[in-house]
XYZ file of C-alpha atoms in Angstrom:
313
model
C 0.000 0.000 0.000
C 1.274 3.455 -0.900
C 0.665 5.930 1.954
C 1.019 8.778 -0.548
C -2.226 7.763 -2.235
C -5.615 8.573 -0.706
C -8.926 7.457 -2.182
C -12.183 8.789 -0.807
C -15.617 10.195 -1.559
C -16.167 13.951 -1.517
C -19.586 13.890 0.175
C -18.446 11.547 2.936
C -15.017 13.067 3.578
C -16.261 16.651 3.363
C -18.844 16.009 6.073
C -16.022 15.133 8.484
C -14.163 18.452 8.171
C -16.614 21.277 7.374
C -16.382 20.486 3.678
C -12.605 20.609 3.358
C -10.840 17.862 1.434
C -7.303 19.240 1.309
C -5.325 21.984 3.039
C -3.071 23.033 5.876
C -5.584 21.762 8.452
C -5.019 18.107 7.557
C -2.458 16.270 9.664
C 1.153 16.295 8.501
C 1.881 13.065 6.665
C -1.654 12.859 5.281
C -1.526 13.137 1.454
C -4.273 15.747 1.805
C -2.065 18.072 3.853
C -0.948 21.134 1.912
C 0.192 24.658 2.668
C 0.088 25.527 -1.020
C -3.577 24.954 -1.799
C -6.884 24.041 -0.142
C -9.950 22.420 -1.689
C -13.499 22.369 -0.361
C -16.558 20.381 -1.438
C -19.291 22.691 -0.183
C -22.793 21.270 0.206
C -25.175 24.130 1.005
C -28.927 23.932 1.688
C -31.081 26.700 0.231
C -30.700 29.840 2.326
C -27.275 28.922 3.694
C -25.128 32.039 3.966
C -21.719 33.006 5.297
C -22.278 34.601 8.700
C -19.530 37.184 8.221
C -17.854 38.779 5.223
C -14.290 37.682 4.490
C -12.138 40.781 4.833
C -8.452 41.301 4.227
C -8.318 38.289 1.902
C -4.753 37.030 1.377
C -5.612 34.134 -0.945
C -6.629 33.709 -4.559
C -9.792 31.644 -4.974
C -11.754 29.725 -7.580
C -15.353 28.568 -7.071
C -17.074 26.208 -9.516
C -20.780 25.404 -9.400
C -21.462 21.671 -9.435
C -25.223 21.968 -8.904
C -27.839 24.425 -7.670
C -27.826 28.223 -7.690
C -25.152 30.064 -5.716
C -24.580 33.806 -5.371
C -21.339 35.534 -4.387
C -21.277 39.098 -3.168
C -18.320 41.413 -3.738
C -18.079 45.126 -2.969
C -20.213 46.763 -5.631
C -20.907 43.522 -7.508
C -23.094 40.423 -7.217
C -22.201 37.256 -9.172
C -24.709 34.434 -9.722
C -23.552 30.888 -10.539
C -26.606 29.135 -11.989
C -25.401 26.646 -14.620
C -23.237 23.622 -13.916
C -19.663 24.656 -14.588
C -20.169 28.380 -13.973
C -17.177 29.659 -12.030
C -15.666 32.805 -10.600
C -12.088 33.683 -9.646
C -10.992 36.495 -7.347
C -7.621 37.597 -6.096
C -6.051 38.855 -2.925
C -7.632 41.809 -1.181
C -11.167 41.153 -2.485
C -13.764 41.094 0.322
C -16.621 38.691 -0.277
C -19.567 36.731 1.062
C -22.031 34.211 -0.379
C -25.539 32.768 -0.166
C -27.060 29.581 -1.592
C -30.262 30.528 -3.410
C -31.069 26.837 -3.958
C -29.624 23.593 -2.582
C -26.128 23.835 -4.030
C -22.820 22.012 -4.325
C -19.774 24.210 -4.950
C -16.135 23.231 -5.420
C -13.750 25.800 -3.941
C -9.992 25.966 -4.592
C -7.872 28.511 -2.712
C -4.168 29.171 -2.660
C -2.130 29.344 -0.538
C -3.725 27.476 2.388
C -3.433 29.599 5.514
C -5.355 29.756 8.828
C -7.478 32.603 10.119
C -10.649 32.623 8.028
C -13.048 30.345 9.890
C -16.146 31.986 11.358
C -16.141 31.268 15.118
C -19.063 29.010 15.976
C -20.184 31.229 18.809
C -20.448 34.331 16.644
C -23.621 35.029 14.727
C -24.369 37.616 12.055
C -25.591 41.042 12.954
C -29.085 42.397 12.481
C -30.252 43.110 9.005
C -32.958 44.659 6.943
C -36.102 42.684 7.113
C -34.674 40.265 9.700
C -31.712 38.835 11.498
C -29.687 36.064 9.929
C -29.985 32.319 10.540
C -30.043 31.256 14.137
C -26.831 30.842 16.114
C -26.357 29.144 19.486
C -28.157 30.818 22.351
C -26.251 33.239 24.520
C -24.550 31.134 27.191
C -24.945 33.992 29.649
C -28.717 33.459 29.609
C -29.544 30.348 31.667
C -32.177 28.082 30.182
C -31.351 24.740 31.746
C -33.656 23.263 34.376
C -32.567 24.113 37.905
C -30.966 27.426 36.964
C -31.084 30.008 39.727
C -32.341 32.579 37.238
C -35.534 31.962 35.253
C -35.139 31.188 31.575
C -36.078 34.133 29.360
C -39.571 34.072 27.928
C -40.343 35.381 24.448
C -43.744 36.546 23.307
C -44.804 37.902 19.924
C -47.841 40.166 19.984
C -49.297 43.199 18.274
C -47.423 46.286 19.405
C -49.043 49.102 21.338
C -47.974 52.755 21.563
C -46.375 51.906 24.904
C -43.887 49.615 23.104
C -42.358 52.389 21.006
C -39.948 53.702 23.696
C -38.464 50.187 23.822
C -38.310 49.816 20.025
C -36.762 53.207 19.276
C -33.261 52.552 20.707
C -32.533 49.553 18.466
C -34.430 51.105 15.529
C -32.136 54.109 15.781
C -28.990 51.968 16.159
C -29.762 49.930 13.035
C -30.809 52.835 10.806
C -27.933 55.067 11.982
C -25.446 52.337 10.989
C -26.604 52.851 7.404
C -25.898 49.288 6.288
C -29.341 47.738 5.893
C -32.216 50.179 5.445
C -32.688 52.738 2.684
C -33.735 55.373 5.188
C -31.971 58.552 6.277
C -29.318 57.657 8.855
C -30.184 60.852 10.744
C -33.902 60.088 11.082
C -35.227 61.642 14.294
C -37.515 59.833 16.717
C -40.726 61.550 15.640
C -40.146 60.687 11.979
C -39.086 57.158 12.883
C -42.255 56.583 14.841
C -44.359 57.800 11.914
C -42.509 55.443 9.558
C -42.715 52.359 11.759
C -45.964 52.823 13.675
C -48.024 54.208 10.789
C -51.811 53.796 11.136
C -51.849 51.851 7.847
C -49.472 49.228 9.289
C -50.028 46.347 11.640
C -47.030 46.413 13.973
C -45.656 43.455 15.925
C -43.260 43.325 18.838
C -41.154 40.559 20.347
C -40.739 40.967 24.082
C -38.263 39.074 26.231
C -39.358 39.137 29.837
C -41.513 42.117 28.913
C -38.757 44.109 27.162
C -38.968 44.744 23.366
C -36.098 43.022 21.518
C -37.502 42.991 17.959
C -40.310 44.461 15.919
C -41.937 44.213 12.495
C -44.650 45.897 10.491
C -47.067 44.490 7.897
C -48.940 46.579 5.335
C -50.065 46.567 1.703
C -47.239 47.123 -0.754
C -49.619 48.461 -3.398
C -53.165 49.747 -3.603
C -56.172 49.070 -5.770
C -56.230 45.709 -7.491
C -52.787 44.825 -6.074
C -53.667 45.547 -2.448
C -53.358 41.858 -1.523
C -49.589 42.000 -2.016
C -47.999 42.671 1.367
C -44.850 44.460 2.394
C -43.076 44.053 5.728
C -40.082 45.376 7.610
C -38.173 43.691 10.413
C -35.672 44.784 13.056
C -33.955 42.785 15.779
C -31.976 44.551 18.495
C -28.272 44.035 17.697
C -27.678 42.789 21.236
C -30.067 39.914 20.503
C -28.937 38.992 16.991
C -28.049 35.408 16.107
C -30.592 33.792 18.454
C -33.259 32.931 15.900
C -35.588 35.727 17.026
C -35.804 37.148 13.525
C -36.810 33.789 12.073
C -39.552 33.292 14.665
C -40.857 36.792 14.036
C -40.711 36.298 10.264
C -42.670 33.050 10.435
C -45.261 34.722 12.657
C -45.698 37.689 10.308
C -45.955 35.431 7.257
C -48.716 33.487 9.000
C -50.527 36.688 9.964
C -50.248 38.037 6.420
C -51.737 34.829 5.038
C -54.560 34.923 7.584
C -55.279 38.543 6.647
C -55.887 37.547 3.037
C -52.627 38.642 1.454
C -51.645 36.463 -1.495
C -47.962 37.416 -1.694
C -45.236 39.413 0.045
C -42.644 41.700 -1.526
C -39.507 43.284 -0.106
C -38.598 46.317 -2.183
C -34.982 46.826 -1.147
C -32.857 44.110 0.481
C -29.196 45.084 0.532
C -27.168 42.399 -1.236
C -24.482 42.384 1.442
C -26.981 41.641 4.190
C -26.580 38.140 5.697
C -30.355 38.082 6.288
C -30.784 37.430 2.586
C -30.126 33.788 3.416
C -32.994 33.746 5.901
C -35.464 35.072 3.356
C -34.380 32.617 0.693
C -34.713 29.779 3.206
C -38.294 30.948 3.887
C -39.263 30.665 0.228
C -38.532 34.141 -1.123
C -36.913 34.518 -4.526
C -34.919 37.380 -5.999
C -37.067 38.831 -8.762
C -34.894 41.809 -9.616
C -31.629 43.545 -8.811
C -30.691 47.227 -8.917
C -26.926 47.205 -9.547
C -24.937 49.431 -7.188
C -28.061 51.220 -5.979
C -27.167 51.288 -2.271
C -24.264 53.342 -0.896
C -22.868 51.155 1.848
C -20.831 53.202 4.360
C -17.956 50.696 4.337
C -18.223 48.824 1.049
C -19.322 51.551 -1.322
C -22.054 50.945 -3.937
C -23.698 47.523 -3.542
C -26.741 45.952 -5.158
C -30.318 46.088 -3.925
C -32.501 43.020 -4.431
C -36.284 42.856 -4.810
C -37.679 39.716 -3.142
C -41.049 37.981 -3.571
C -42.878 34.936 -2.301
C -46.385 33.616 -2.722
C -48.377 33.127 0.458
């Protein structure tokens, strides 16, 4: 037997090491160990997204679509791989992220193979327009196990009242002032913000944890007249509570309420392409029906695309 020869199966071997088949992370002496190049067989369910952008890239990379529909986001540019064999190459210094629009398999080759790019398991994505990103592990500082000396937090989703606004405003202001997710003036004052979010034409929801607002959403018609049964919604999760699945629970609740109210579809008019929450919406059945290239001036990344999303209810 020649120890310099390794025979395996990509699906099986990839599942053992986060998709990686070859690279510096394999043990020395293993034929798959390499500091020169790394290869990944990425199997991504629809809606899967990278929790954080890769910044300060020091590698050159090639990604080839094996199956599915896979989108890569670069500063000021969105690239869609949709036919088997579609590929993209980018060099050092190019920030990027990605989202699987359908169940996808992607072959990734990077060189050289160096450490420092894994997303820590305990870190989740930040809040986003229309939601937070896919759920991350619960905050270990919040006890939930039986026998804890402190009670486990309780979440409730209800219709908001005017009394909830003082609790919503602080995280509303934090998210909009960051200027990375909503196409609203970063300097919006509280009175204007309240009129935007708590408008009489909207049904507003709030998520309370132990009585304190930690997320909110609104639901209203996107159009009038004969198209009044197409809904629009907006979502915000307090940044301090991102990555806990609150956005997903709120989204599912609002979708149910929209359906019960007689809406036949929901549209999001402006989802920033660099927003990790895009993966959540795709996983909930939304599709990208249009893209406005470079329409959003991101404060850190410059012009990035805006997507229009739709799903039937």
